[in-house]
Amino acid sequence: MRAMRQAITSGAQHVRPVLDDALFARYVEIGLAVREAFCTPALRETLIARLKPHRRLIAGSVPAGIQQHGMLPERAATRSLAEISDSDLAQWLVDDGRLIYGEFTQQELDNYFEAIAPWLPPQGHFIDLGSGLGKVVLNAALALPGMRCTGIELLRYRHDMAQVRLAEMLVAGADEDPAAAASVAARVRLQQQDMFAADVGDATLVYVYSTCFAPLMDRLGEKLARELQPGALLTTVTFPIMHPAFELLKQFAPPSVAWTTVYLYRRRSVLEPVPPAAPNFLYEQDGAAWEYALRAAFSAYDEARRA
Ligand SMILES: C[S@@+](CC[C@H](N)C(=O)[O-])C[C@H]1O[C@@H](n2cnc3c(N)ncnc32)[C@H](O)[C@@H]1O
């Protein structure tokens, strides 16, 4: 199945389009104000003061959306940072973080499916929440031939790219292994949807590449605890699920499966109704180190402009 797998690699470097449709109008409006404050020396102290209390919502020092690979349009801000409320800014940081794209390498995915094999039932339903360009769903369709495989992705362009990749994989498979290609075609479903609105009630295994979802982990845990059947499996990446409805089966420390920690949980059967989990702060950044790194990013930006 070399050609089929080949069709679904190398999504991590894809060219990001500009996010400018109505659904993201508010994200863009706030993002432009944040970017303006980053680029304008007179506004930087305010930017630091506004972001610092929310730094645990930022993956790294500079919000991803205002960096070069971000998806903001190239136009001037229509509002200033001063006009953005603190709660809107915090929500923007959550939204910005969760739009970051990343994939495991093919080797890491192979490691993953091999590592979880002892716990997997032969049949069922695999769901990738936040499925991006479809790499995990399509690999799952090859690695788990007894399972239906569904990907749920928020961004239209990523969903569209996943569909193109599925089509390319099926074309490659038609030559290479027609039976495998037909089986993949019958079992894979790609949906453009917010994962929090998706019904995962019949999932046997839910996978979440949650490295940039730290602020969402509690909300995810509660949704999954409410919807998953006892015995269902759950994988998160980098951050654990702290909800008491989930029993940790295995924690794969790096580099045994991947560059980061991979968790495997099972939905317990005894907790009904599920109590809400206490909020967890999974990702803390030291304030001084964060500020130092942000100031270094200001300098790097100024230097690049001068060059
Ligand atoms: C780190 S990428 C992982 C992509 C894919 N699962 C993989 O591992 O190759 C996370 C994906 O989650 C998507 N995402 C973020 N929030 C989402 C939401 N509320 N509903 C659905 N997808 C979401 C992002 O757009 C992004 O494509």
Short mmCIF file of C-alpha atoms and ligand atoms in Angstrom, two decimals:
data_model
loop_
_atom_site.label_atom_id
_atom_site.label_comp_id
_atom_site.label_asym_id
_atom_site.label_seq_id
_atom_site.Cartn_x
_atom_site.Cartn_y
_atom_site.Cartn_z
CA MET A 1 0.00 0.00 0.00
CA ARG A 2 2.97 2.24 -0.58
CA ALA A 3 1.32 4.41 -3.21
CA MET A 4 -1.85 4.82 -1.16
CA ARG A 5 0.15 5.99 1.83
CA GLN A 6 2.28 8.24 -0.35
CA ALA A 7 -0.83 10.16 -1.39
CA ILE A 8 -1.49 11.31 2.17
CA THR A 9 1.91 12.43 3.45
CA SER A 10 3.43 15.89 3.75
CA GLY A 11 0.43 17.94 4.77
CA ALA A 12 2.27 19.72 7.56
CA GLN A 13 3.93 22.13 5.11
CA HIS A 14 0.81 22.96 3.11
CA VAL A 15 0.27 26.57 2.10
CA ARG A 16 -2.25 28.18 4.45
CA PRO A 17 -4.87 30.34 2.77
CA VAL A 18 -6.11 33.64 4.14
CA LEU A 19 -9.07 33.16 6.47
CA ASP A 20 -11.47 35.81 5.33
CA ASP A 21 -14.96 34.33 5.26
CA ALA A 22 -17.82 35.54 7.41
CA LEU A 23 -17.46 32.69 9.90
CA PHE A 24 -14.06 34.02 10.92
CA ALA A 25 -14.84 37.76 10.75
CA ARG A 26 -14.45 38.24 14.49
CA TYR A 27 -11.28 36.14 14.61
CA VAL A 28 -9.80 38.26 11.81
CA GLU A 29 -10.88 41.57 13.37
CA ILE A 30 -9.22 40.80 16.69
CA GLY A 31 -6.23 39.16 15.03
CA LEU A 32 -5.53 42.30 13.00
CA ALA A 33 -5.64 44.40 16.18
CA VAL A 34 -3.21 42.03 17.92
CA ARG A 35 -0.89 42.02 14.91
CA GLU A 36 -0.96 45.81 14.70
CA ALA A 37 0.05 46.01 18.38
CA PHE A 38 2.87 43.53 17.77
CA CYS A 39 4.22 45.50 14.80
CA THR A 40 3.90 48.99 16.33
CA PRO A 41 6.59 49.82 18.91
CA ALA A 42 4.36 52.35 20.73
CA LEU A 43 1.71 49.67 21.34
CA ARG A 44 3.98 46.86 22.50
CA GLU A 45 3.92 47.55 26.23
CA THR A 46 0.13 47.47 26.10
CA LEU A 47 0.27 44.24 24.14
CA ILE A 48 2.50 42.63 26.76
CA ALA A 49 0.24 43.82 29.56
CA ARG A 50 -2.87 42.51 27.80
CA LEU A 51 -1.44 39.13 26.81
CA LYS A 52 0.54 38.33 29.93
CA PRO A 53 -2.39 37.24 32.11
CA HIS A 54 -3.48 34.91 29.27
CA ARG A 55 -0.07 33.55 28.34
CA ARG A 56 -1.09 29.98 29.14
CA LEU A 57 -3.43 30.23 26.13
CA ILE A 58 -0.50 30.93 23.79
CA ALA A 59 1.52 28.07 22.34
CA GLY A 60 4.98 29.66 22.57
CA SER A 61 5.52 33.39 22.95
CA VAL A 62 3.83 34.93 19.90
CA PRO A 63 0.26 33.97 18.98
CA ALA A 64 0.43 31.71 15.92
CA GLY A 65 -2.11 33.68 13.90
CA ILE A 66 0.07 36.81 13.72
CA GLN A 67 3.16 34.90 12.65
CA GLN A 68 4.19 34.37 9.05
CA HIS A 69 2.33 31.08 8.70
CA GLY A 70 -0.83 32.64 10.20
CA MET A 71 -3.99 33.01 8.16
CA LEU A 72 -4.81 36.70 8.68
CA PRO A 73 -5.37 38.86 5.59
CA GLU A 74 -2.83 41.54 4.71
CA ARG A 75 -4.81 44.62 5.60
CA ALA A 76 -4.90 47.27 8.30
CA ALA A 77 -6.72 46.71 11.58
CA THR A 78 -10.20 48.23 11.81
CA ARG A 79 -10.17 48.25 15.61
CA SER A 80 -7.44 48.87 18.12
CA LEU A 81 -6.39 46.48 20.83
CA ALA A 82 -7.80 48.91 23.41
CA GLU A 83 -11.27 48.32 21.97
CA ILE A 84 -11.07 44.53 22.42
CA SER A 85 -12.43 43.28 25.74
CA ASP A 86 -10.34 41.02 27.89
CA SER A 87 -12.71 38.07 27.50
CA ASP A 88 -12.79 38.49 23.70
CA LEU A 89 -9.00 38.58 23.66
CA ALA A 90 -8.80 35.39 25.74
CA GLN A 91 -11.29 33.64 23.45
CA TRP A 92 -9.32 34.81 20.44
CA LEU A 93 -6.18 33.21 21.87
CA VAL A 94 -8.02 29.91 22.35
CA ASP A 95 -9.35 30.05 18.77
CA ASP A 96 -5.95 31.04 17.45
CA GLY A 97 -4.21 28.14 19.18
CA ARG A 98 -6.62 25.50 18.01
CA LEU A 99 -6.21 26.53 14.36
CA ILE A 100 -2.50 25.65 14.43
CA TYR A 101 -1.79 22.78 12.09
CA GLY A 102 0.50 19.82 12.71
CA GLU A 103 0.70 16.14 11.81
CA PHE A 104 2.62 13.15 13.02
CA THR A 105 5.12 11.73 10.56
CA GLN A 106 4.27 8.50 8.79
CA GLN A 107 6.66 6.65 11.09
CA GLU A 108 4.97 8.13 14.18
CA LEU A 109 1.56 7.08 12.93
CA ASP A 110 2.83 3.58 12.17
CA ASN A 111 4.26 3.46 15.70
CA TYR A 112 0.94 4.63 17.12
CA PHE A 113 -1.26 2.05 15.41
CA GLU A 114 1.19 -0.69 16.32
CA ALA A 115 1.40 0.47 19.95
CA ILE A 116 -2.36 0.55 20.56
CA ALA A 117 -3.09 -2.74 18.76
CA PRO A 118 -3.26 -4.81 22.00
CA TRP A 119 -6.26 -2.78 23.22
CA LEU A 120 -8.17 -2.47 19.95
CA PRO A 121 -11.30 -4.43 19.18
CA PRO A 122 -11.35 -5.89 15.64
CA GLN A 123 -14.28 -3.74 14.56
CA GLY A 124 -15.81 -0.42 15.39
CA HIS A 125 -15.61 3.27 14.62
CA PHE A 126 -12.48 5.42 14.66
CA ILE A 127 -13.03 9.19 14.90
CA ASP A 128 -10.36 11.88 14.56
CA LEU A 129 -11.56 15.11 16.17
CA GLY A 130 -9.85 17.94 14.33
CA SER A 131 -8.85 15.82 11.37
CA GLY A 132 -7.04 18.47 9.34
CA LEU A 133 -5.92 17.18 5.96
CA GLY A 134 -7.07 13.66 6.80
CA LYS A 135 -3.72 11.98 7.35
CA VAL A 136 -4.73 10.15 10.52
CA VAL A 137 -8.18 9.11 9.30
CA LEU A 138 -6.78 7.78 6.05
CA ASN A 139 -3.95 5.98 7.79
CA ALA A 140 -6.48 4.53 10.21
CA ALA A 141 -8.51 3.25 7.27
CA LEU A 142 -5.44 1.27 6.17
CA ALA A 143 -4.24 0.21 9.62
CA LEU A 144 -7.67 -0.70 11.02
CA PRO A 145 -9.40 -2.56 8.17
CA GLY A 146 -12.34 -3.58 10.37
CA MET A 147 -13.27 -0.05 11.35
CA ARG A 148 -15.27 2.80 9.91
CA CYS A 149 -13.11 5.90 10.02
CA THR A 150 -14.44 9.43 10.38
CA GLY A 151 -12.68 12.78 10.38
CA ILE A 152 -14.27 15.91 11.81
CA GLU A 153 -12.60 19.17 10.78
CA LEU A 154 -13.65 22.75 11.48
CA LEU A 155 -11.90 24.59 8.65
CA ARG A 156 -13.47 24.29 5.23
CA TYR A 157 -10.19 24.46 3.32
CA ARG A 158 -8.65 21.64 5.40
CA HIS A 159 -11.77 19.53 4.97
CA ASP A 160 -11.62 20.17 1.19
CA MET A 161 -7.93 19.23 1.09
CA ALA A 162 -8.68 16.03 3.02
CA GLN A 163 -11.28 15.10 0.43
CA VAL A 164 -8.78 15.70 -2.36
CA ARG A 165 -6.25 13.53 -0.54
CA LEU A 166 -8.81 10.77 -0.11
CA ALA A 167 -9.58 10.93 -3.84
CA GLU A 168 -5.85 10.79 -4.67
CA MET A 169 -5.38 7.86 -2.34
CA LEU A 170 -8.21 5.99 -4.01
CA VAL A 171 -6.77 6.66 -7.47
CA ALA A 172 -3.40 5.34 -6.30
CA GLY A 173 -5.12 2.35 -4.73
CA ALA A 174 -7.11 1.52 -7.86
CA ASP A 175 -3.80 0.47 -9.50
CA GLU A 176 -2.01 -0.81 -6.47
CA ASP A 177 -4.65 -2.71 -4.49
CA PRO A 178 -8.22 -2.30 -5.78
CA ALA A 179 -9.76 -4.29 -2.92
CA ALA A 180 -8.05 -2.14 -0.29
CA ALA A 181 -9.07 1.03 -2.15
CA ALA A 182 -12.71 -0.08 -2.32
CA SER A 183 -12.66 -0.93 1.36
CA VAL A 184 -11.24 2.50 2.24
CA ALA A 185 -13.82 4.24 0.07
CA ALA A 186 -16.62 2.36 1.83
CA ARG A 187 -15.41 3.06 5.36
CA VAL A 188 -14.09 6.65 5.35
CA ARG A 189 -16.25 9.68 6.02
CA LEU A 190 -14.97 13.25 6.23
CA GLN A 191 -17.18 15.90 7.82
CA GLN A 192 -16.74 19.64 8.07
CA GLN A 193 -18.05 20.38 11.53
CA ASP A 194 -17.14 21.77 14.93
CA MET A 195 -15.98 18.81 17.01
CA PHE A 196 -18.06 20.03 19.93
CA ALA A 197 -21.18 19.64 17.81
CA ALA A 198 -20.21 16.20 16.48
CA ASP A 199 -21.93 13.09 17.82
CA VAL A 200 -19.25 10.62 18.89
CA GLY A 201 -21.59 8.28 20.75
CA ASP A 202 -20.77 5.19 18.68
CA ALA A 203 -16.99 5.70 18.59
CA THR A 204 -14.75 2.81 19.55
CA LEU A 205 -11.61 4.94 19.42
CA VAL A 206 -11.43 8.73 19.42
CA TYR A 207 -8.15 10.37 18.48
CA VAL A 208 -7.33 14.01 19.21
CA TYR A 209 -4.03 15.59 18.21
CA SER A 210 -4.42 17.93 21.15
CA THR A 211 -0.98 19.55 21.33
CA CYS A 212 -2.51 23.00 20.80
CA PHE A 213 -5.75 22.31 22.66
CA ALA A 214 -4.59 22.87 26.26
CA PRO A 215 -7.43 25.30 27.07
CA LEU A 216 -9.96 22.91 25.50
CA MET A 217 -9.00 19.72 27.33
CA ASP A 218 -11.55 20.02 30.13
CA ARG A 219 -14.36 20.81 27.70
CA LEU A 220 -13.31 17.89 25.52
CA GLY A 221 -13.14 15.58 28.53
CA GLU A 222 -16.66 16.47 29.57
CA LYS A 223 -18.07 16.00 26.08
CA LEU A 224 -16.35 12.67 25.62
CA ALA A 225 -17.30 11.47 29.11
CA ARG A 226 -20.92 12.28 28.38
CA GLU A 227 -21.04 10.71 24.93
CA LEU A 228 -18.64 7.78 24.76
CA GLN A 229 -19.84 4.32 25.65
CA PRO A 230 -18.12 2.44 28.48
CA GLY A 231 -15.05 0.70 27.09
CA ALA A 232 -14.50 3.21 24.28
CA LEU A 233 -10.87 4.19 23.79
CA LEU A 234 -9.48 7.71 23.62
CA THR A 235 -6.10 9.03 22.54
CA THR A 236 -4.88 12.52 23.32
CA VAL A 237 -1.50 13.95 22.40
CA THR A 238 0.80 16.08 24.62
CA PHE A 239 -1.95 16.87 27.15
CA PRO A 240 -3.80 14.35 29.30
CA ILE A 241 -7.53 14.13 29.85
CA MET A 242 -8.05 14.67 33.56
CA HIS A 243 -11.71 13.69 33.63
CA PRO A 244 -12.47 10.93 36.15
CA ALA A 245 -14.55 9.05 33.59
CA PHE A 246 -11.33 8.03 31.83
CA GLU A 247 -8.87 5.41 32.97
CA LEU A 248 -5.32 5.80 31.69
CA LEU A 249 -4.31 2.56 29.96
CA LYS A 250 -0.94 3.65 28.69
CA GLN A 251 1.22 6.71 28.46
CA PHE A 252 3.71 6.49 25.61
CA ALA A 253 6.60 8.77 26.55
CA PRO A 254 8.61 10.34 23.73
CA PRO A 255 10.21 9.07 21.61
CA SER A 256 8.62 5.63 21.94
CA VAL A 257 5.72 6.52 19.64
CA ALA A 258 6.19 10.16 18.71
CA TRP A 259 8.04 13.40 19.50
CA THR A 260 5.54 14.12 22.27
CA THR A 261 3.58 12.11 24.82
CA VAL A 262 0.73 10.01 23.49
CA TYR A 263 -1.99 8.88 25.91
CA LEU A 264 -4.43 6.00 25.64
CA TYR A 265 -7.54 5.99 27.85
CA ARG A 266 -10.61 3.85 28.29
CA ARG A 267 -14.05 5.20 29.19
CA ARG A 268 -14.88 3.69 32.57
CA SER A 269 -18.19 1.95 33.03
CA VAL A 270 -18.90 2.80 36.64
CA LEU A 271 -19.25 6.56 36.66
CA GLU A 272 -22.85 7.47 35.92
CA PRO A 273 -23.75 10.29 35.95
CA VAL A 274 -20.34 11.70 35.25
CA PRO A 275 -19.29 14.45 37.66
CA PRO A 276 -17.84 17.60 36.12
CA ALA A 277 -14.06 17.62 36.28
CA ALA A 278 -12.25 20.29 38.24
CA PRO A 279 -10.59 22.80 35.91
CA ASN A 280 -7.00 21.99 35.14
CA PHE A 281 -4.31 24.35 34.02
CA LEU A 282 -2.29 22.04 31.89
CA TYR A 283 0.04 24.50 30.31
CA GLU A 284 1.71 27.22 32.33
CA GLN A 285 4.36 29.58 31.05
CA ASP A 286 6.75 31.40 33.33
CA GLY A 287 5.84 35.10 33.05
CA ALA A 288 9.38 36.47 32.82
CA ALA A 289 10.52 33.88 30.29
CA TRP A 290 7.44 34.45 28.17
CA GLU A 291 7.94 38.22 28.18
CA TYR A 292 11.62 37.86 27.34
CA ALA A 293 10.77 35.66 24.37
CA LEU A 294 8.08 38.06 23.16
CA ARG A 295 10.49 41.01 23.38
CA ALA A 296 13.03 38.98 21.41
CA ALA A 297 10.35 38.41 18.78
CA PHE A 298 9.73 42.18 18.58
CA SER A 299 13.47 42.71 17.97
CA ALA A 300 13.59 39.97 15.34
CA TYR A 301 10.61 41.54 13.60
CA ASP A 302 12.23 45.02 13.62
CA GLU A 303 15.51 43.61 12.36
CA ALA A 304 13.81 41.77 9.50
CA ARG A 305 12.03 45.00 8.51
CA ARG A 306 15.30 46.93 8.47
CA ALA A 307 17.11 44.31 6.37
C1 LIG B 1 -2.97 19.73 15.11
S1 LIG B 1 -4.14 19.59 13.81
C2 LIG B 1 -4.26 17.82 13.66
C3 LIG B 1 -4.74 17.31 12.33
C4 LIG B 1 -4.91 15.79 12.25
N1 LIG B 1 -5.73 15.28 13.33
C5 LIG B 1 -3.57 15.09 12.29
O1 LIG B 1 -3.21 14.65 13.39
O2 LIG B 1 -2.90 14.99 11.28
C6 LIG B 1 -5.66 20.01 14.68
C7 LIG B 1 -6.82 20.27 13.76
O3 LIG B 1 -7.98 20.50 14.56
C8 LIG B 1 -8.81 21.43 13.89
N2 LIG B 1 -9.78 21.99 14.85
C9 LIG B 1 -9.54 22.91 15.81
N3 LIG B 1 -10.66 23.16 16.50
C10 LIG B 1 -11.62 22.38 15.97
C11 LIG B 1 -13.00 22.19 16.25
N4 LIG B 1 -13.62 22.86 17.22
N5 LIG B 1 -13.68 21.29 15.53
C12 LIG B 1 -13.07 20.58 14.54
N6 LIG B 1 -11.78 20.74 14.21
C13 LIG B 1 -11.06 21.61 14.92
C14 LIG B 1 -7.82 22.43 13.32
O4 LIG B 1 -8.37 23.18 12.27
C15 LIG B 1 -6.68 21.50 12.87
O5 LIG B 1 -6.85 21.13 11.54
#
